[in-house]
Short mmCIF file of C-alpha atoms in Angstrom, two decimals:
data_model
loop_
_atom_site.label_atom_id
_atom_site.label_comp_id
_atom_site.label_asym_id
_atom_site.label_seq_id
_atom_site.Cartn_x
_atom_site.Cartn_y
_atom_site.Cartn_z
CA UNK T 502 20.29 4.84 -32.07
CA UNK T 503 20.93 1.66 -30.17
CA UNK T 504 17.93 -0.42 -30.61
CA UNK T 505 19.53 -3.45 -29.94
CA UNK T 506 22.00 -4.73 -27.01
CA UNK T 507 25.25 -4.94 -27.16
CA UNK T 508 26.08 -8.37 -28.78
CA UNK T 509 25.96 -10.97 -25.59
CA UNK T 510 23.13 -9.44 -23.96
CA UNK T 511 21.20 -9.30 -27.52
CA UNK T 512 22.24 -12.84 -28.40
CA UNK T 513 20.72 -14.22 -25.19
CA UNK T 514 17.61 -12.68 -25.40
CA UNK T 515 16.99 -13.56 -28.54
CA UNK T 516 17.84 -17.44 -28.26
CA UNK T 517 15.87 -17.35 -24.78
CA UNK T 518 12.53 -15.68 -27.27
CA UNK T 519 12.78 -18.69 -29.52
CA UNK T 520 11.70 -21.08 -26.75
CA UNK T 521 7.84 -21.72 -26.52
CA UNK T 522 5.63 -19.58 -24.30
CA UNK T 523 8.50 -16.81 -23.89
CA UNK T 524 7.94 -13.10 -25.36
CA UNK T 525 10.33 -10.43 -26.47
CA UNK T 526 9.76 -8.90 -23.04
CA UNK T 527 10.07 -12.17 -20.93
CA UNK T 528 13.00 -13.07 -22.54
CA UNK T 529 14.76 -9.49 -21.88
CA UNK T 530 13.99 -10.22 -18.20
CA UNK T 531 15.13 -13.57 -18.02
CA UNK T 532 18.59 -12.31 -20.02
CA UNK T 533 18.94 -9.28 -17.32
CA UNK T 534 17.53 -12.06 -14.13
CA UNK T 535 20.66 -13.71 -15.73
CA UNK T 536 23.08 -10.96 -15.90
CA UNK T 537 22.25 -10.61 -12.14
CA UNK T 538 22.74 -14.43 -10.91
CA UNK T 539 25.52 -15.54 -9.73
CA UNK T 540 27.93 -17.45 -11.89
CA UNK T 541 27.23 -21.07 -10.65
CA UNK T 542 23.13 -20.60 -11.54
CA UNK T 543 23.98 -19.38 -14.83
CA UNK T 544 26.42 -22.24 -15.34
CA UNK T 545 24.03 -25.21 -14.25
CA UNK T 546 21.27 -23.75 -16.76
CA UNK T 547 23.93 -23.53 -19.50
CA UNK T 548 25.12 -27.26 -17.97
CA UNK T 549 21.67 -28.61 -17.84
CA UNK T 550 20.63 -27.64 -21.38
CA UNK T 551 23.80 -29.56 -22.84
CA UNK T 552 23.15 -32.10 -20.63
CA UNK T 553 19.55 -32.98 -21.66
CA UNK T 554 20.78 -33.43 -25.30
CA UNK T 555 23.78 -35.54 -24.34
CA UNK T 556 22.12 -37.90 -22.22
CA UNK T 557 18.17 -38.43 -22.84
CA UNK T 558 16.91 -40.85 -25.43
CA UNK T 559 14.04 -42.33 -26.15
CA UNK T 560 13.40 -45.89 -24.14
CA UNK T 561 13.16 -48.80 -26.94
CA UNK T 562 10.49 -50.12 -25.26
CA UNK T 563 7.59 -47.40 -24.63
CA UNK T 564 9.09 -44.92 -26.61
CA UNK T 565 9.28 -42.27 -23.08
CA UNK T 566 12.02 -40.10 -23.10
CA UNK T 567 14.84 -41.33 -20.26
CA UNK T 568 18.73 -41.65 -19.92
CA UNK T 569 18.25 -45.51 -19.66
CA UNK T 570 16.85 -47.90 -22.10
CA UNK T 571 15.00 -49.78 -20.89
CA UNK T 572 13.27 -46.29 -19.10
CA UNK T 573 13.06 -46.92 -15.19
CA UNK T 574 9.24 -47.67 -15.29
CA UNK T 575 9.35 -50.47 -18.00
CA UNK T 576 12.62 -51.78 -16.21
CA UNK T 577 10.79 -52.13 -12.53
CA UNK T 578 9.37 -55.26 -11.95
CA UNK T 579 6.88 -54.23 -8.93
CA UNK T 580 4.68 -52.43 -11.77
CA UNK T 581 1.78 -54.58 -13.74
CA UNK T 582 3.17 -54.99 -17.08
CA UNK T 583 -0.10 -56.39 -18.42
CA UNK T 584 -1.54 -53.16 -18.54
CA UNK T 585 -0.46 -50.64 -21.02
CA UNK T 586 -1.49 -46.88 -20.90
CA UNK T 587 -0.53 -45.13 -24.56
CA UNK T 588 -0.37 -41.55 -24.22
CA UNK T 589 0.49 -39.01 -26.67
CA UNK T 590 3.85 -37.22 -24.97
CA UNK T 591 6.34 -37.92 -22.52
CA UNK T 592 4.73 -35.02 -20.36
CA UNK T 593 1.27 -36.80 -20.17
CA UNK T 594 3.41 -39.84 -18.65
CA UNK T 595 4.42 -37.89 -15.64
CA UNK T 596 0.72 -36.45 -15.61
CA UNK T 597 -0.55 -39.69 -14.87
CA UNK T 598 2.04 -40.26 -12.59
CA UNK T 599 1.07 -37.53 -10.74
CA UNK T 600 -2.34 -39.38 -10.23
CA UNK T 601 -0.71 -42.20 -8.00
CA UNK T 602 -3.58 -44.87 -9.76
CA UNK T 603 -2.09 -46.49 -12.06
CA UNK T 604 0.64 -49.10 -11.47
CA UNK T 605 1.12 -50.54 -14.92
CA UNK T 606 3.14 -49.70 -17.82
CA UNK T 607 3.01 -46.98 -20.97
CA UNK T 608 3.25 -45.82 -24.15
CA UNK T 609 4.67 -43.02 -25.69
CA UNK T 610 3.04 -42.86 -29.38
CA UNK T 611 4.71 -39.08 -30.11
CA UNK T 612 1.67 -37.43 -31.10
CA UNK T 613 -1.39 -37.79 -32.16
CA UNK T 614 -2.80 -38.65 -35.96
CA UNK T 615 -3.65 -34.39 -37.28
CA UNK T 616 -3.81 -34.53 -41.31
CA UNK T 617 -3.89 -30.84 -41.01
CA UNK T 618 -0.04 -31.26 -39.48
CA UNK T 619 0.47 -33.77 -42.00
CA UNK T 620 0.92 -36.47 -38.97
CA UNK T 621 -0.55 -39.71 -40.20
CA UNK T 622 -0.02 -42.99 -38.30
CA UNK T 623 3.24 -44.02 -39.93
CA UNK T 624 4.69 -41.37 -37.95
CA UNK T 625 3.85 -42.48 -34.21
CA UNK T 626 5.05 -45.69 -32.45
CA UNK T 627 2.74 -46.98 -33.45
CA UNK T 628 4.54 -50.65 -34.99
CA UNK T 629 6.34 -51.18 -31.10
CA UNK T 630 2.88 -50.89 -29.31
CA UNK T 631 1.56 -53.78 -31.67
CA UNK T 632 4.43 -55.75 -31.05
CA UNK T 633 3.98 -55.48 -27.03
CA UNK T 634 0.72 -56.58 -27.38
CA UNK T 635 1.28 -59.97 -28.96
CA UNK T 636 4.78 -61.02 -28.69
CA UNK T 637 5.00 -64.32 -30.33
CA UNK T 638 4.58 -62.44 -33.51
CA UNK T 639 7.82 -60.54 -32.92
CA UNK T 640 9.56 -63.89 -33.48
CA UNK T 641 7.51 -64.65 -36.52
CA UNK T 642 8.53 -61.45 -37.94
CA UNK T 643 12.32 -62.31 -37.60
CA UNK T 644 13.72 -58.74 -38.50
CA UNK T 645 14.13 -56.48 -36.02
CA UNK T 646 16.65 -58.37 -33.10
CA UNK T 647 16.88 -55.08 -31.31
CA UNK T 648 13.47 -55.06 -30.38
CA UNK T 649 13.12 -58.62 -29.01
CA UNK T 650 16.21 -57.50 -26.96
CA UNK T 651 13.76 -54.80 -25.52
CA UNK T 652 10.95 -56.85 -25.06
CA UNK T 653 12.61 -59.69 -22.82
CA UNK T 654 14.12 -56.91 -20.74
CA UNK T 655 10.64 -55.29 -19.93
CA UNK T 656 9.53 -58.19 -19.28
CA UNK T 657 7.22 -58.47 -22.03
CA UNK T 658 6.82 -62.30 -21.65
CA UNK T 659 4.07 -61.86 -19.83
CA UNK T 660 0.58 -61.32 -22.08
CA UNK T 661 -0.43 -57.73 -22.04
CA UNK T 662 -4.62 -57.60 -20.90
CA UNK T 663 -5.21 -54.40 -21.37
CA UNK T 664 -4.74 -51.32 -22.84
CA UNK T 665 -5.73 -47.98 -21.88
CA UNK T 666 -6.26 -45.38 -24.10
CA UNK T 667 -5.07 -41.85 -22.75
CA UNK T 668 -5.07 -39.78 -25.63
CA UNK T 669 -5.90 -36.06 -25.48
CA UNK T 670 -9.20 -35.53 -25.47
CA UNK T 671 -9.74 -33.53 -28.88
CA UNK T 672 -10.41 -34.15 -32.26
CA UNK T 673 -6.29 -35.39 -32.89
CA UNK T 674 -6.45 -37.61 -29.85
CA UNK T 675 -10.26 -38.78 -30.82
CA UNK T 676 -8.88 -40.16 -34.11
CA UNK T 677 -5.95 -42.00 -32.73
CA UNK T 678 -7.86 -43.61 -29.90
CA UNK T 679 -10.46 -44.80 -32.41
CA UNK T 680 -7.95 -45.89 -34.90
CA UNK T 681 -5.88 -47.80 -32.13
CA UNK T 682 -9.24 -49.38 -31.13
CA UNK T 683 -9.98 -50.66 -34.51
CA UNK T 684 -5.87 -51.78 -34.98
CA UNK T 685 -5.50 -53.45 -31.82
CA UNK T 686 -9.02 -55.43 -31.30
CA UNK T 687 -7.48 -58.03 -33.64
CA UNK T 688 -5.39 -58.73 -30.99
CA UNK T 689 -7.75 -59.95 -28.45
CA UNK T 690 -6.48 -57.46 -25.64
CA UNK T 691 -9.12 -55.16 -23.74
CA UNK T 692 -8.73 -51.97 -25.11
CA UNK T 693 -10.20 -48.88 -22.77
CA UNK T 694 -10.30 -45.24 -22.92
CA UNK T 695 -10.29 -42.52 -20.35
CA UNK T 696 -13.55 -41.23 -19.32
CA UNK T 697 -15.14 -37.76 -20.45
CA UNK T 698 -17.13 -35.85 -18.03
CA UNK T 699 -16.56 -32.59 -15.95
CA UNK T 700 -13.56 -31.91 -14.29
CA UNK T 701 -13.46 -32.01 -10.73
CA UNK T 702 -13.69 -28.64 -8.97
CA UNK T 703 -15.39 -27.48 -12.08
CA UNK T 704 -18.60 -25.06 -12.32
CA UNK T 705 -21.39 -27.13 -13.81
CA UNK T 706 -22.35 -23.63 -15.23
CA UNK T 707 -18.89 -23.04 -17.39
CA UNK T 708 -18.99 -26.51 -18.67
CA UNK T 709 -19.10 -26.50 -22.53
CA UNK T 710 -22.03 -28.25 -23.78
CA UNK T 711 -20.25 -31.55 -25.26
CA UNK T 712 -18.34 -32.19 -22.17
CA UNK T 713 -21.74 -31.75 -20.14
CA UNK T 714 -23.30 -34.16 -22.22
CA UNK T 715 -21.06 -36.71 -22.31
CA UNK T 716 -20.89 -36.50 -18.14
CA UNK T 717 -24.76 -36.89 -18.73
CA UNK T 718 -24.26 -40.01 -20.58
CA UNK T 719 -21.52 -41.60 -18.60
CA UNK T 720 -23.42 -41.11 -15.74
CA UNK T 721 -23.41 -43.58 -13.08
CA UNK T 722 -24.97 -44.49 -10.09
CA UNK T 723 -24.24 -42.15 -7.03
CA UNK K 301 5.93 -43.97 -8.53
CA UNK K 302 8.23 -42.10 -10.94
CA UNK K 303 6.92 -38.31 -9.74
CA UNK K 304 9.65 -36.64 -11.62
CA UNK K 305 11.62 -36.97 -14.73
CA UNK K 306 15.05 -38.76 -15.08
CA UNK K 307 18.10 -37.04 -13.84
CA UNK K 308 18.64 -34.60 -17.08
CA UNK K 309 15.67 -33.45 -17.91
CA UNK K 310 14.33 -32.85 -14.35
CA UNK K 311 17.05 -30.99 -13.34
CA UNK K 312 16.38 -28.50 -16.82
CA UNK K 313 12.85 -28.01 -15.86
CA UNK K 314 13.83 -26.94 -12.55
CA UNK K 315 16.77 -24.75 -13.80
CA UNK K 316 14.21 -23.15 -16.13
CA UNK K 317 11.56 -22.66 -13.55
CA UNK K 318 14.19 -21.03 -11.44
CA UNK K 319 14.33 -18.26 -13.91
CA UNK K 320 11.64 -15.32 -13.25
CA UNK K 321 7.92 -15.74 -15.20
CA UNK K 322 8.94 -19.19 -15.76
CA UNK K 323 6.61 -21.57 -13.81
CA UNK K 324 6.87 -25.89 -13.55
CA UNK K 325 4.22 -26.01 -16.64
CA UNK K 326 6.55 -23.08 -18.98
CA UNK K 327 9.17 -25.14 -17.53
CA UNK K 328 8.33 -28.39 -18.75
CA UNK K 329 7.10 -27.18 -22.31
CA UNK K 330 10.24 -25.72 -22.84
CA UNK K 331 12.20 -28.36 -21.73
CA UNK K 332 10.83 -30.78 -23.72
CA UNK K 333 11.16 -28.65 -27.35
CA UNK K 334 14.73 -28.42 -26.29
CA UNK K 335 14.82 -32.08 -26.50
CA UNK K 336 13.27 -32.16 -29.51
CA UNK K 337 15.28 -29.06 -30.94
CA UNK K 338 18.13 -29.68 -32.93
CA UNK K 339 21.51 -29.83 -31.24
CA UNK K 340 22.49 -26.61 -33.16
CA UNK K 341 19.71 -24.41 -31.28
CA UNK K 342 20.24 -25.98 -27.82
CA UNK K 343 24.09 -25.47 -28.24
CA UNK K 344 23.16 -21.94 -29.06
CA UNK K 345 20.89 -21.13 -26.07
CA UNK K 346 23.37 -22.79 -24.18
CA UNK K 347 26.22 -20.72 -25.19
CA UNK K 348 24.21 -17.63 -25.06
CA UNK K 349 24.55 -18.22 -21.17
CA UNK K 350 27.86 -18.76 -20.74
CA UNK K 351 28.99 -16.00 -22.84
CA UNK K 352 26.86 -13.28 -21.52
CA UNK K 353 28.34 -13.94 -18.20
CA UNK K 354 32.11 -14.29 -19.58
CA UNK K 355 31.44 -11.15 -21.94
CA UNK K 356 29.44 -8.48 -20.75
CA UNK K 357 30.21 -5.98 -17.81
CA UNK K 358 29.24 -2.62 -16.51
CA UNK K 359 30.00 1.05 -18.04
CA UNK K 360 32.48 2.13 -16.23
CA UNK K 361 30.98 6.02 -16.74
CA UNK K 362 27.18 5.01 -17.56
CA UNK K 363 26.52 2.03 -15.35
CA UNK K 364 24.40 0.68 -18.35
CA UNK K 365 25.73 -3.05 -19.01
CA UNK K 366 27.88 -3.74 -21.80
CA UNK K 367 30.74 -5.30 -23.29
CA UNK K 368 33.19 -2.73 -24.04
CA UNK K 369 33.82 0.06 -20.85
CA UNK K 370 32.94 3.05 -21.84
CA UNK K 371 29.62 1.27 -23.74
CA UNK K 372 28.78 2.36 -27.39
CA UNK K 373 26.80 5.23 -26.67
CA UNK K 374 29.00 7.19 -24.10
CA UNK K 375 31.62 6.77 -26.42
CA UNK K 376 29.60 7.81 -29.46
CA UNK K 377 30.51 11.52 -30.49
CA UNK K 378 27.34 11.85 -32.40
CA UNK K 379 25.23 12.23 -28.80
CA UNK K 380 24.97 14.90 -27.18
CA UNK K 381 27.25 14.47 -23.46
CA UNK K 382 25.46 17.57 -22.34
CA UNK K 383 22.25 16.02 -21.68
CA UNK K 384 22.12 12.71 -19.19
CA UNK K 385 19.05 10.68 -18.98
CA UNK K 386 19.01 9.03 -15.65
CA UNK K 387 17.12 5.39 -15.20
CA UNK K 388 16.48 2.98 -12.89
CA UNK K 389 18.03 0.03 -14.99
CA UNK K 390 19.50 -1.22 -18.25
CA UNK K 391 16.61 -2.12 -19.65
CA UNK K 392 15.20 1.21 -19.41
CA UNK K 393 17.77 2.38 -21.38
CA UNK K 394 16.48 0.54 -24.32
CA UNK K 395 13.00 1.92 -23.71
CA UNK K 396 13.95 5.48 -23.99
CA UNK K 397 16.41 4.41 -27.20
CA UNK K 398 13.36 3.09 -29.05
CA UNK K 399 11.47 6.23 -28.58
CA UNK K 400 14.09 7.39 -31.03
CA UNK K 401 13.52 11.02 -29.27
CA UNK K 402 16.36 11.34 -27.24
CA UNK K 403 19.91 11.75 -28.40
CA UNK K 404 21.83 12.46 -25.44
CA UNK K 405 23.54 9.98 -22.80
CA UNK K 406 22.26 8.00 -20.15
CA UNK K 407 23.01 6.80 -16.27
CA UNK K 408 22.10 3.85 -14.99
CA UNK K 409 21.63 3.88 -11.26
CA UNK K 410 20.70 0.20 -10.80
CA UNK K 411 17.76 0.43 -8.72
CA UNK K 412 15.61 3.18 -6.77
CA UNK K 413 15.38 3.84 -3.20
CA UNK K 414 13.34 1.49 -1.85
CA UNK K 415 13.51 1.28 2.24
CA UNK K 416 11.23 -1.93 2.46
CA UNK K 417 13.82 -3.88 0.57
CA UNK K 418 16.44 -2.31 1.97
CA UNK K 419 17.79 -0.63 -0.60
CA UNK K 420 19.20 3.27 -0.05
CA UNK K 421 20.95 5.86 -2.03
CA UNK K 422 24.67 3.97 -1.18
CA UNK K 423 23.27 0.94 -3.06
CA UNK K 424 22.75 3.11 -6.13
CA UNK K 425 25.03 4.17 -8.95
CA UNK K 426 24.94 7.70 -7.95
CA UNK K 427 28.78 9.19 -6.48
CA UNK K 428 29.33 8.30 -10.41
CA UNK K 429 26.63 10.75 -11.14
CA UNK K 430 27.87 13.41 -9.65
CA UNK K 431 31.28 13.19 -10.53
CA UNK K 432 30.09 13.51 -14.11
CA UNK K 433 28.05 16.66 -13.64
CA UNK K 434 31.15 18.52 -12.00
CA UNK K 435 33.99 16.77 -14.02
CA UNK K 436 36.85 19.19 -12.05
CA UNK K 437 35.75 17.80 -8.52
CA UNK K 438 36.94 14.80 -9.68
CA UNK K 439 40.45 15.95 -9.82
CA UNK K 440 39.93 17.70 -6.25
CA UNK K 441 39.73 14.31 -4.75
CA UNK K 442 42.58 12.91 -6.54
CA UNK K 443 41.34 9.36 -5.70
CA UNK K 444 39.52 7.39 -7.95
CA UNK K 445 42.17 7.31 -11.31
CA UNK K 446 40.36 4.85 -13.41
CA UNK K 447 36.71 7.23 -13.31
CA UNK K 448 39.19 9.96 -14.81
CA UNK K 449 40.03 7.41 -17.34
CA UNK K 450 36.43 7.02 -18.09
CA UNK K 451 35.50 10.40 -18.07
CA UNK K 452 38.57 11.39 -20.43
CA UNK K 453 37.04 8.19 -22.65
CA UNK K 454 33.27 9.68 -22.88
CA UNK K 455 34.22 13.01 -23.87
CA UNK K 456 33.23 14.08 -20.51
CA UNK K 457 34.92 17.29 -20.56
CA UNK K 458 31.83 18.93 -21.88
CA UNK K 459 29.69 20.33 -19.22
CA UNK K 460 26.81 18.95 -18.69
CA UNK K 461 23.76 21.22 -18.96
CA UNK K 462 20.37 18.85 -18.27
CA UNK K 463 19.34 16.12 -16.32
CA UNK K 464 16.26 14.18 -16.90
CA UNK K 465 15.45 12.19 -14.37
CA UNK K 466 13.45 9.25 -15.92
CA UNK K 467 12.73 7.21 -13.16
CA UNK K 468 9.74 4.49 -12.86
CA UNK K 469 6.42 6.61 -12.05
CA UNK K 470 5.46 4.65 -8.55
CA UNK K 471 6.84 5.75 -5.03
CA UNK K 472 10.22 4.06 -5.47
CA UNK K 473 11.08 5.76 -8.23
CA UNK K 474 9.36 9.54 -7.02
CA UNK K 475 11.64 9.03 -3.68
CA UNK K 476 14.66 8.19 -5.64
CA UNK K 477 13.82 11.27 -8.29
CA UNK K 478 13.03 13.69 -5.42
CA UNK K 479 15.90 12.65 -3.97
CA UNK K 480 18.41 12.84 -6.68
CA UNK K 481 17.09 16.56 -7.62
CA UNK K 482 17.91 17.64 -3.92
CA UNK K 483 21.31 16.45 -4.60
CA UNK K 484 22.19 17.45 -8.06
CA UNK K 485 20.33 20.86 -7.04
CA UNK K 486 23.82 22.45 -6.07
CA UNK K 487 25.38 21.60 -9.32
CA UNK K 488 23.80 24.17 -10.79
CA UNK K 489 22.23 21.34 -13.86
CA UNK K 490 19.33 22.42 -14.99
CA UNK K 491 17.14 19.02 -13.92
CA UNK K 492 13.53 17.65 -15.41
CA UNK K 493 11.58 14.73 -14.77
CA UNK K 494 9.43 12.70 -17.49
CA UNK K 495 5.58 14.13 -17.40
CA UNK K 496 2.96 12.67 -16.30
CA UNK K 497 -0.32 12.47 -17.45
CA UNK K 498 -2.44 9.82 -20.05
CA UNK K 499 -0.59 7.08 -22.14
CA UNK K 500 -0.97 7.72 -25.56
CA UNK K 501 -3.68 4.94 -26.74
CA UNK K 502 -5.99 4.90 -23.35
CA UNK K 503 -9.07 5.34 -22.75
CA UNK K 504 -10.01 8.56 -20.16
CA UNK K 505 -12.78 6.09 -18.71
CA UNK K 506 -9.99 3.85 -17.33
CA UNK K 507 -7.13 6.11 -16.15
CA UNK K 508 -6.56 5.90 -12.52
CA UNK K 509 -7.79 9.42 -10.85
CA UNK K 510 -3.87 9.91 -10.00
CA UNK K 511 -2.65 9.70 -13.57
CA UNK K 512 -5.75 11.65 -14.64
CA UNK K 513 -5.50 14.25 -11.43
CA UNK K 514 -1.60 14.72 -13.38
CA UNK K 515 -2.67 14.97 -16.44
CA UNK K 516 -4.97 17.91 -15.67
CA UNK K 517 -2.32 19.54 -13.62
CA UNK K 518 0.10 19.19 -16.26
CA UNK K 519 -2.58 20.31 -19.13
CA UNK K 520 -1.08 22.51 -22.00
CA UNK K 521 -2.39 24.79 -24.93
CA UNK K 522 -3.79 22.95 -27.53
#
């Protein structure tokens, strides 16, 4: 019996299965969709893939992933570098992005504190964000060169005023906002955090208790 | 604004969400655990791409993709020639395989009629069909040297004594399998169709009256 495909066909299904959110069955019609294309749309996704690990780093500033370092947002001088948004992922960058309101800067931390994943705060970027917030101390601490390289291109002269904490909202991202909170009130810089409520377009009815409660107690005047 | 990525990684989200069941969100996810893959695994998937489309081709006497012409299982002597199992496309091929009930050989027609997409019996793998149910009219129309070749190579000089017509049960499929028994009718091959009726597992409550209208119609001795 031939249970499996013939070596090419098998090999690409399986590598395409391994990728998150694609099933046995999704990853047999993607192989076969494949098959079908054209030679050129098979070649840029082969292309692109090689690409993405040639070329993207992380920017030594806000941590985002980008194929400059500086990343373009740190690097552009029409944006409000006194206010710093720290967000768990690259992805939840582009998601705020998307929301055309906020003009300042970010910060990529990596992930959120989750002892259960054995991710503690030495393993987010956690030491850059710190340094952002009150450079003077980056000269104190005369170590690390490359990083007052990165600050003066961002333009980190000027003194950060606030920082906006955009973590997740769930019990990962509720420990690293309140730990940031607690780290970087030392520091003297406003320190905010997205607000909780119910999602707009939502069904008061289908709203989960804790979410409708906190709505109820960030309520403001209409 | 920065609304989409930098250069690399944009342009792999949208090569992934070109690919079917993959939308901008899939997209994006996988994306980014490419970037934080390790170069070994992206080189892999990358690979996979290029080589399927360098490597694998069509059965020259099954139509069923592959990488050697004829493909494993026409040229396997341990199935039985006499008995072709005709589907609609490769994959199917592997659904009847894992059944593990069938030990004959297949055909792969590459479609089903389908007149709102334009697609009729010429688009379909079936002159290749025939030829292999009457072997000797294939040396009446001296033509075609290389499907002699293939014939010669699958061991096609048995005749062939069954068709089973395993088709997709919707009205594509039942104009394509109506069709084709018309057409093989003159052959004198005996030809059967897959039955209809309940899938093993459901529940009588939620079978459509159709499939439960066939089942009845199609009842046997218990």
């Amino acid at each position: 019996m031939a249970l499996a495909y013939d070596g090419a066909i098998q090999n690409l299904i399986d590598a395409f299965a391994r990728l998150p959110g694609i099933g046995p069955k999704g990853a047999q019609r993607i192989a076969f969709y494949l098959l079908g294309a054209d030679e050129a749309e098979a070649r840029e996704l082969a292309d692109a893939i090689a690409e993405v690990k040639a070329r993207v780093r992380f920017c030594d500033v806000c941590g985002n992933v980008c194929e400059t370092s500086p990343c373009p947002i740190c690097a552009d001088p029409r944006r409000d570098h006194t206010i710093i948004c720290v967000v768990q992922e690259p992805k939840d960058v582009m998601s705020i992005e998307r929301t055309r309101e906020f003009r300042g800067v970010y910060h990529v931390l990596g992930g959120a504190i989750n002892p259960m994943a054995n991710v503690g705060p030495q393993d987010l970027n956690i030491p850059k964000l710190l340094r952002r917030l009150s450079p003077q101390s980056v000269s104190d601490a005369a170590g690390s060169a490359d990083s007052v390289d990165a600050q003066g291109a961002a333009q980190g002269v000027e003194d950060v005023r606030e920082v906006i904490l955009a973590l997740n909202p769930n019990i990962e991202g509720e420990a690293t906002t309140t730990y940031l909170a607690r780290l970087i009130a030392p520091c003297g810089v406003k320190v905010t955090r997205l607000a909780s409520g119910l999602p707009v377009g939502g069904d008061l009815e289908y709203a989960d208790e804790i979410t409708l409660g906190r709505a109820l107690a960030g309520r403001r005047e209409a």
